[in-house]
Structure formats: C-alpha cells, structure tokens
PDB file of C-alpha atoms in Angstrom:
ATOM      1  CA  UNK A  14     102.685  86.505 106.070  1.00 62.00           C
ATOM      2  CA  UNK A  15     103.848  83.551 106.781  1.00 79.00           C
ATOM      3  CA  UNK A  16     101.388  80.422 105.604  1.00 87.00           C
ATOM      4  CA  UNK A  17     100.247  83.003 103.411  1.00 91.00           C
ATOM      5  CA  UNK A  18     102.684  82.539 100.694  1.00 95.00           C
ATOM      6  CA  UNK A  19     101.609  78.380 100.603  1.00 96.00           C
ATOM      7  CA  UNK A  20      98.314  80.234  99.195  1.00 96.00           C
ATOM      8  CA  UNK A  21     100.419  80.302  96.096  1.00 97.00           C
ATOM      9  CA  UNK A  22     102.340  77.446  95.872  1.00 97.00           C
ATOM     10  CA  UNK A  23      98.713  75.057  96.264  1.00 97.00           C
ATOM     11  CA  UNK A  24      97.079  77.868  93.508  1.00 97.00           C
ATOM     12  CA  UNK A  25     100.601  77.115  91.362  1.00 97.00           C
ATOM     13  CA  UNK A  26      99.370  73.057  92.055  1.00 96.00           C
ATOM     14  CA  UNK A  27      96.348  73.207  91.328  1.00 95.00           C
ATOM     15  CA  UNK A  28      96.405  75.430  87.915  1.00 95.00           C
ATOM     16  CA  UNK A  29      99.776  73.789  86.962  1.00 95.00           C
ATOM     17  CA  UNK A  30      99.839  69.946  88.129  1.00 94.00           C
ATOM     18  CA  UNK A  31     102.521  68.726  86.110  1.00 93.00           C
ATOM     19  CA  UNK A  32     104.957  70.357  89.093  1.00 94.00           C
ATOM     20  CA  UNK A  33     105.353  68.377  92.236  1.00 94.00           C
ATOM     21  CA  UNK A  34     103.724  70.165  95.063  1.00 95.00           C
ATOM     22  CA  UNK A  35     106.983  69.976  96.729  1.00 96.00           C
ATOM     23  CA  UNK A  36     108.283  72.411  94.439  1.00 97.00           C
ATOM     24  CA  UNK A  37     106.012  75.079  94.913  1.00 97.00           C
ATOM     25  CA  UNK A  38     106.376  75.112  98.150  1.00 97.00           C
ATOM     26  CA  UNK A  39     110.111  75.700  97.880  1.00 97.00           C
ATOM     27  CA  UNK A  40     109.343  78.160  95.097  1.00 97.00           C
ATOM     28  CA  UNK A  41     107.287  80.204  97.258  1.00 97.00           C
ATOM     29  CA  UNK A  42     109.630  80.199 100.205  1.00 96.00           C
ATOM     30  CA  UNK A  43     112.727  80.498  97.923  1.00 97.00           C
ATOM     31  CA  UNK A  44     113.116  84.104  98.541  1.00 97.00           C
ATOM     32  CA  UNK A  45     112.833  83.645 102.586  1.00 96.00           C
ATOM     33  CA  UNK A  46     115.248  80.134 102.038  1.00 96.00           C
ATOM     34  CA  UNK A  47     117.897  82.953 100.796  1.00 97.00           C
ATOM     35  CA  UNK A  48     117.127  85.679 103.969  1.00 96.00           C
ATOM     36  CA  UNK A  49     117.152  82.916 106.254  1.00 95.00           C
ATOM     37  CA  UNK A  50     121.147  81.968 104.374  1.00 95.00           C
ATOM     38  CA  UNK A  51     122.138  85.395 104.005  1.00 96.00           C
ATOM     39  CA  UNK A  52     120.516  86.386 107.600  1.00 95.00           C
ATOM     40  CA  UNK A  53     122.915  83.112 109.215  1.00 94.00           C
ATOM     41  CA  UNK A  54     125.885  84.804 107.407  1.00 94.00           C
ATOM     42  CA  UNK A  55     126.228  88.286 108.237  1.00 92.00           C
ATOM     43  CA  UNK A  56     125.205  89.830 105.068  1.00 96.00           C
ATOM     44  CA  UNK A  57     121.789  90.964 105.508  1.00 96.00           C
ATOM     45  CA  UNK A  58     120.297  91.944 108.983  1.00 94.00           C
ATOM     46  CA  UNK A  59     116.729  91.671 111.014  1.00 92.00           C
ATOM     47  CA  UNK A  60     116.368  91.989 114.672  1.00 90.00           C
ATOM     48  CA  UNK A  61     113.166  91.862 116.935  1.00 90.00           C
ATOM     49  CA  UNK A  62     111.378  94.116 119.104  1.00 90.00           C
ATOM     50  CA  UNK A  63     108.476  92.991 120.855  1.00 88.00           C
ATOM     51  CA  UNK A  64     106.571  95.622 121.271  1.00 89.00           C
ATOM     52  CA  UNK A  65     105.304  96.043 117.712  1.00 90.00           C
ATOM     53  CA  UNK A  66     102.181  94.683 117.027  1.00 89.00           C
ATOM     54  CA  UNK A  67     101.605  91.528 114.582  1.00 84.00           C
ATOM     55  CA  UNK A  68     105.174  90.549 113.887  1.00 87.00           C
ATOM     56  CA  UNK A  69     107.881  91.673 116.005  1.00 88.00           C
ATOM     57  CA  UNK A  70     110.503  91.758 112.593  1.00 90.00           C
ATOM     58  CA  UNK A  71     112.632  94.415 111.839  1.00 93.00           C
ATOM     59  CA  UNK A  72     114.194  94.245 108.825  1.00 94.00           C
ATOM     60  CA  UNK A  73     116.762  96.353 108.551  1.00 92.00           C
ATOM     61  CA  UNK A  74     119.054  95.618 106.064  1.00 95.00           C
ATOM     62  CA  UNK A  75     118.269  92.427 102.881  1.00 96.00           C
ATOM     63  CA  UNK A  76     118.992  94.105  99.672  1.00 97.00           C
ATOM     64  CA  UNK A  77     119.733  90.608  97.699  1.00 97.00           C
ATOM     65  CA  UNK A  78     116.451  88.889  99.261  1.00 97.00           C
ATOM     66  CA  UNK A  79     113.268  91.273  99.187  1.00 97.00           C
ATOM     67  CA  UNK A  80     114.092  93.828  96.846  1.00 97.00           C
ATOM     68  CA  UNK A  81     112.168  94.442  94.211  1.00 98.00           C
ATOM     69  CA  UNK A  82     114.785  93.566  91.036  1.00 97.00           C
ATOM     70  CA  UNK A  83     116.608  90.737  93.707  1.00 98.00           C
ATOM     71  CA  UNK A  84     112.688  89.356  93.830  1.00 98.00           C
ATOM     72  CA  UNK A  85     112.997  88.860  90.197  1.00 98.00           C
ATOM     73  CA  UNK A  86     115.899  87.983  89.594  1.00 98.00           C
ATOM     74  CA  UNK A  87     115.106  84.472  91.964  1.00 98.00           C
ATOM     75  CA  UNK A  88     112.231  84.480  90.109  1.00 98.00           C
ATOM     76  CA  UNK A  89     113.342  83.830  87.287  1.00 98.00           C
ATOM     77  CA  UNK A  90     116.708  81.664  88.811  1.00 98.00           C
ATOM     78  CA  UNK A  91     113.983  79.666  90.396  1.00 98.00           C
ATOM     79  CA  UNK A  92     112.259  79.060  87.651  1.00 97.00           C
ATOM     80  CA  UNK A  93     114.405  78.259  84.526  1.00 97.00           C
ATOM     81  CA  UNK A  94     116.509  75.993  87.581  1.00 97.00           C
ATOM     82  CA  UNK A  95     113.521  74.029  88.253  1.00 96.00           C
ATOM     83  CA  UNK A  96     112.553  73.563  85.164  1.00 96.00           C
ATOM     84  CA  UNK A  97     116.163  72.018  83.611  1.00 96.00           C
ATOM     85  CA  UNK A  98     116.513  70.447  86.837  1.00 95.00           C
ATOM     86  CA  UNK A  99     113.432  68.482  87.030  1.00 94.00           C
ATOM     87  CA  UNK A 100     113.059  68.091  83.309  1.00 95.00           C
ATOM     88  CA  UNK A 101     109.664  70.118  83.085  1.00 95.00           C
ATOM     89  CA  UNK A 102     108.028  72.476  80.510  1.00 95.00           C
ATOM     90  CA  UNK A 103     107.904  75.716  80.116  1.00 95.00           C
ATOM     91  CA  UNK A 104     104.839  76.568  80.644  1.00 96.00           C
ATOM     92  CA  UNK A 105     105.944  74.396  84.153  1.00 96.00           C
ATOM     93  CA  UNK A 106     109.278  76.937  84.734  1.00 96.00           C
ATOM     94  CA  UNK A 107     106.536  80.089  84.141  1.00 97.00           C
ATOM     95  CA  UNK A 108     104.314  78.981  86.676  1.00 97.00           C
ATOM     96  CA  UNK A 109     107.665  78.295  89.999  1.00 98.00           C
ATOM     97  CA  UNK A 110     108.502  81.301  88.875  1.00 98.00           C
ATOM     98  CA  UNK A 111     105.729  83.732  89.280  1.00 98.00           C
ATOM     99  CA  UNK A 112     105.001  81.329  92.829  1.00 98.00           C
ATOM    100  CA  UNK A 113     108.257  82.899  93.899  1.00 98.00           C
ATOM    101  CA  UNK A 114     107.726  86.163  93.215  1.00 98.00           C
ATOM    102  CA  UNK A 115     104.347  86.243  94.892  1.00 97.00           C
ATOM    103  CA  UNK A 116     106.685  85.981  98.196  1.00 97.00           C
ATOM    104  CA  UNK A 117     107.063  89.431  97.369  1.00 98.00           C
ATOM    105  CA  UNK A 118     103.459  90.718  96.142  1.00 97.00           C
ATOM    106  CA  UNK A 119     102.470  89.048  99.581  1.00 97.00           C
ATOM    107  CA  UNK A 120     105.682  90.921 101.539  1.00 97.00           C
ATOM    108  CA  UNK A 121     103.940  94.373 100.189  1.00 97.00           C
ATOM    109  CA  UNK A 122     100.554  94.227 101.520  1.00 96.00           C
ATOM    110  CA  UNK A 123     101.976  93.234 105.155  1.00 96.00           C
ATOM    111  CA  UNK A 124     105.940  94.365 105.691  1.00 96.00           C
ATOM    112  CA  UNK A 125     106.195  97.382 107.484  1.00 95.00           C
ATOM    113  CA  UNK A 126     107.772  99.815 104.967  1.00 96.00           C
ATOM    114  CA  UNK A 127     111.291  97.848 104.410  1.00 95.00           C
ATOM    115  CA  UNK A 128     111.188  96.522 100.734  1.00 97.00           C
ATOM    116  CA  UNK A 129     113.816  98.449  98.934  1.00 97.00           C
ATOM    117  CA  UNK A 130     111.923  99.050  95.694  1.00 96.00           C
ATOM    118  CA  UNK A 131     115.931  98.797  93.809  1.00 93.00           C
ATOM    119  CA  UNK A 132     118.384  97.852  95.613  1.00 87.00           C
ATOM    120  CA  UNK A 133     118.392 100.412  99.002  1.00 85.00           C
ATOM    121  CA  UNK A 134     115.609 102.349  98.319  1.00 82.00           C
ATOM    122  CA  UNK A 135     113.463 103.540  97.960  1.00 96.00           C
ATOM    123  CA  UNK A 136     111.577 101.131 100.763  1.00 96.00           C
ATOM    124  CA  UNK A 137     107.640 100.206 100.702  1.00 97.00           C
ATOM    125  CA  UNK A 138     105.129  98.258 102.106  1.00 96.00           C
ATOM    126  CA  UNK A 139     102.055  98.796 103.349  1.00 96.00           C
ATOM    127  CA  UNK A 140     101.811  98.061 106.802  1.00 94.00           C
ATOM    128  CA  UNK A 141      98.661  95.065 107.506  1.00 94.00           C
ATOM    129  CA  UNK A 142     101.140  93.629 110.353  1.00 93.00           C
ATOM    130  CA  UNK A 143     100.504  96.469 112.027  1.00 94.00           C
ATOM    131  CA  UNK A 144      96.953  95.154 111.808  1.00 94.00           C
ATOM    132  CA  UNK A 145      97.181  92.025 113.271  1.00 90.00           C
ATOM    133  CA  UNK A 146      93.429  90.018 113.046  1.00 92.00           C
ATOM    134  CA  UNK A 147      92.943  91.440 109.379  1.00 93.00           C
ATOM    135  CA  UNK A 148      96.083  89.732 108.360  1.00 92.00           C
ATOM    136  CA  UNK A 149      94.998  87.079 110.113  1.00 90.00           C
ATOM    137  CA  UNK A 150      92.334  86.642 108.252  1.00 92.00           C
ATOM    138  CA  UNK A 151      93.736  87.875 105.044  1.00 93.00           C
ATOM    139  CA  UNK A 152      96.193  84.535 104.989  1.00 92.00           C
ATOM    140  CA  UNK A 153      93.721  81.980 106.158  1.00 91.00           C
ATOM    141  CA  UNK A 154      91.524  83.218 103.841  1.00 93.00           C
ATOM    142  CA  UNK A 155      94.366  83.027 100.981  1.00 94.00           C
ATOM    143  CA  UNK A 156      95.162  79.611 101.807  1.00 93.00           C
ATOM    144  CA  UNK A 157      91.202  78.661 102.198  1.00 93.00           C
ATOM    145  CA  UNK A 158      90.696  79.185  98.565  1.00 95.00           C
ATOM    146  CA  UNK A 159      94.057  78.004  97.093  1.00 95.00           C
ATOM    147  CA  UNK A 160      93.364  73.959  99.499  1.00 93.00           C
ATOM    148  CA  UNK A 161      90.092  74.657  98.229  1.00 93.00           C
ATOM    149  CA  UNK A 162      91.163  74.806  94.642  1.00 94.00           C
ATOM    150  CA  UNK A 163      94.026  71.854  95.214  1.00 93.00           C
ATOM    151  CA  UNK A 164      91.372  69.916  96.732  1.00 91.00           C
ATOM    152  CA  UNK A 165      89.602  69.928  93.565  1.00 91.00           C
ATOM    153  CA  UNK A 166      92.679  69.762  90.837  1.00 92.00           C
ATOM    154  CA  UNK A 167      93.194  66.514  93.835  1.00 90.00           C
ATOM    155  CA  UNK A 168      89.529  65.356  93.300  1.00 89.00           C
ATOM    156  CA  UNK A 169      90.099  66.194  89.226  1.00 89.00           C
ATOM    157  CA  UNK A 170      93.624  63.335  89.826  1.00 89.00           C
ATOM    158  CA  UNK A 171      91.540  60.559  91.460  1.00 87.00           C
ATOM    159  CA  UNK A 172      93.762  61.314  94.600  1.00 88.00           C
ATOM    160  CA  UNK A 173      92.485  61.344  98.373  1.00 83.00           C
ATOM    161  CA  UNK A 174      91.555  64.332 100.349  1.00 86.00           C
ATOM    162  CA  UNK A 175      93.253  62.720 104.063  1.00 88.00           C
ATOM    163  CA  UNK A 176      96.913  64.258 103.131  1.00 88.00           C
ATOM    164  CA  UNK A 177      95.909  67.481 101.995  1.00 89.00           C
ATOM    165  CA  UNK A 178      94.137  68.171 104.951  1.00 91.00           C
ATOM    166  CA  UNK A 179      96.984  66.061 106.984  1.00 92.00           C
ATOM    167  CA  UNK A 180      99.237  68.728 104.524  1.00 94.00           C
ATOM    168  CA  UNK A 181      96.877  71.581 105.322  1.00 93.00           C
ATOM    169  CA  UNK A 182      96.865  70.650 108.912  1.00 92.00           C
ATOM    170  CA  UNK A 183     100.411  70.674 109.086  1.00 91.00           C
ATOM    171  CA  UNK A 184     100.358  74.836 107.982  1.00 92.00           C
ATOM    172  CA  UNK A 185      97.922  76.040 110.343  1.00 88.00           C
ATOM    173  CA  UNK A 186     100.505  74.756 112.921  1.00 87.00           C
ATOM    174  CA  UNK A 187     103.465  76.212 111.350  1.00 81.00           C
ATOM    175  CA  UNK A 188     100.936  79.522 112.090  1.00 81.00           C
ATOM    176  CA  UNK A 189     100.460  79.344 116.081  1.00 78.00           C
ATOM    177  CA  UNK A 190     103.675  77.647 117.241  1.00 73.00           C
ATOM    178  CA  UNK A 191     105.101  81.506 116.569  1.00 66.00           C
ATOM    179  CA  UNK A 192     102.435  82.751 118.373  1.00 62.00           C
ATOM    180  CA  UNK A 193     103.603  80.669 121.478  1.00 55.00           C
ATOM    181  CA  UNK A 194     107.275  80.877 121.458  1.00 59.00           C
ATOM    182  CA  UNK A 195     108.032  84.233 119.493  1.00 62.00           C
ATOM    183  CA  UNK A 196     111.644  84.350 117.289  1.00 63.00           C
ATOM    184  CA  UNK A 197     114.297  84.923 119.792  1.00 65.00           C
ATOM    185  CA  UNK A 198     117.755  87.326 119.430  1.00 72.00           C
ATOM    186  CA  UNK A 199     120.097  86.566 117.993  1.00 71.00           C
ATOM    187  CA  UNK A 200     120.297  85.318 113.759  1.00 75.00           C
ATOM    188  CA  UNK A 201     120.125  81.591 115.345  1.00 76.00           C
ATOM    189  CA  UNK A 202     116.806  82.688 115.735  1.00 79.00           C
ATOM    190  CA  UNK A 203     115.788  84.971 113.829  1.00 84.00           C
ATOM    191  CA  UNK A 204     117.659  83.114 110.594  1.00 84.00           C
ATOM    192  CA  UNK A 205     117.939  79.527 111.868  1.00 88.00           C
ATOM    193  CA  UNK A 206     114.356  78.907 113.045  1.00 86.00           C
ATOM    194  CA  UNK A 207     112.410  80.247 110.031  1.00 88.00           C
ATOM    195  CA  UNK A 208     114.907  78.487 108.116  1.00 92.00           C
ATOM    196  CA  UNK A 209     113.670  74.516 109.926  1.00 91.00           C
ATOM    197  CA  UNK A 210     110.865  75.672 109.189  1.00 90.00           C
ATOM    198  CA  UNK A 211     110.219  76.181 105.646  1.00 93.00           C
ATOM    199  CA  UNK A 212     112.523  73.109 104.995  1.00 94.00           C
ATOM    200  CA  UNK A 213     110.179  70.878 106.660  1.00 94.00           C
ATOM    201  CA  UNK A 214     107.644  72.085 105.343  1.00 94.00           C
ATOM    202  CA  UNK A 215     108.964  70.977 102.101  1.00 95.00           C
ATOM    203  CA  UNK A 216     109.342  67.066 103.490  1.00 95.00           C
ATOM    204  CA  UNK A 217     105.835  67.637 104.429  1.00 95.00           C
ATOM    205  CA  UNK A 218     104.491  68.683 100.775  1.00 95.00           C
ATOM    206  CA  UNK A 219     106.374  65.875  99.340  1.00 94.00           C
ATOM    207  CA  UNK A 220     104.944  63.236 102.253  1.00 93.00           C
ATOM    208  CA  UNK A 221     101.847  64.974 100.987  1.00 91.00           C
ATOM    209  CA  UNK A 222     102.053  64.533  97.224  1.00 91.00           C
ATOM    210  CA  UNK A 223     104.997  61.984  96.750  1.00 85.00           C
ATOM    211  CA  UNK A 224     104.189  61.446  92.766  1.00 75.00           C
ATOM    212  CA  UNK A 225     103.381  64.369  90.113  1.00 70.00           C
ATOM    213  CA  UNK A 226     100.012  64.478  88.784  1.00 58.00           C
ATOM    214  CA  UNK A 227     100.296  62.126  85.632  1.00 57.00           C
ATOM    215  CA  UNK A 228     100.641  62.766  82.534  1.00 45.00           C
ATOM    216  CA  UNK A 229      97.567  64.534  79.997  1.00 45.00           C
ATOM    217  CA  UNK A 230      95.897  66.156  83.248  1.00 44.00           C
ATOM    218  CA  UNK A 231      96.147  69.750  82.940  1.00 42.00           C
ATOM    219  CA  UNK A 232      96.624  72.172  80.270  1.00 40.00           C
ATOM    220  CA  UNK A 233      99.486  72.266  77.263  1.00 37.00           C
TER     221      UNK A 233
END
C-alpha cells in the first residue's frame, strides 16, 4: 500500500473541505513519515528482501509507529495538533485524525503479519502484498473512487479539473517509480527515499490546492 493511502486524503477532502488538501496528504502518511525518521535514527528496523513478492520490505521492529496503540496516539496527536495550529473546527480535526488512522487500517489489509496489535505483538496483517495484482487493483480502485469524490467536490466549489488531474498523475508516478527502481539496502535508502516522496507529495498537494474551500462549503 503506497498511493492507496492517498485515497483516504482525497475522500476526507471531499467529505470535509475546510481542511487544506496538503494537510490530509500529510495526515494519511504521518505514520510512515514518523517511521522513516525512526528508521533513519535506528530506533525502528526494516530491511529489504528482493525475493519477496509485492513489497520487498521486511518490517522487523516498528512498535512506535505501526502498532495499533501507536496508530491511535498518532491519530489523536496529529488531528488535535493540526486543528489547533490551523485553527480548524473540531469536525475538521476529527477528519484529520481519521485520515491518519486510515493508514493502519489499509496497512492491515496488505502487510504480512508485522503490525503489532499491542506494542510488541501479536503481529497481524492479511498479507495482500503476497498477491501483487489484486493489491494493485485495490490501490488503484480506492484512488479512482476517492479521486472521483474529490473531483466532484471541486466541481461543487467551482474549481478547475486540471490541477486535480495533475495531482492524480503525480500519484500514479509515485506508484510506478518504485517498481522501476526498487529500494536498496541500508537505512538511508529504506527510510530516506520514502520520506522524500511523502514530503514532495505534500508540496504537490499544496500546489494543486493552495487555498482551502470557501467558508460555508460543506457541513458544519
């Protein structure tokens, strides 16, 4: 699961448009942004096994980001923090938090059993990574549905379609590039390369929608 996570950001933007798109994009990958930082710091551990189908990542130790309790805490912290920082209404903060938590739910579908239900286990994951074609279909399907909902919301707001198509094309590029150039060994590659992609995605989202929806759009 990579660009499939961004489906949650687009769906949330369609449902609660008072939040800037870049905020949702940051939120949907906040757990992995923290994971990348902790991988670089040597606190959490991951390696690469090229023989694995789908994702080649072996995620051996990540209790502070991908355990279920950690996901809940990250969701609350990021939702409340961005709500306060951007002076957003409470409902908007809830949607940001749900977007953050969606990361763990989607990971549960695709990860091999490496997600701790508590801080150090038991490990869970449905393992859709082991079936690359259905996994890709799931990601693309989620992105298409959420992208359609986001496009509809933009139409309701009187915004053009070209920035939306450009952002969706950018996400598709993010999905294709790792297939052509797989991750290498070492903390810098495993943690640093994804971190750059996550941050660039936030910039791309800000470029697609540099302003929030007009006041009064959406539900209170």
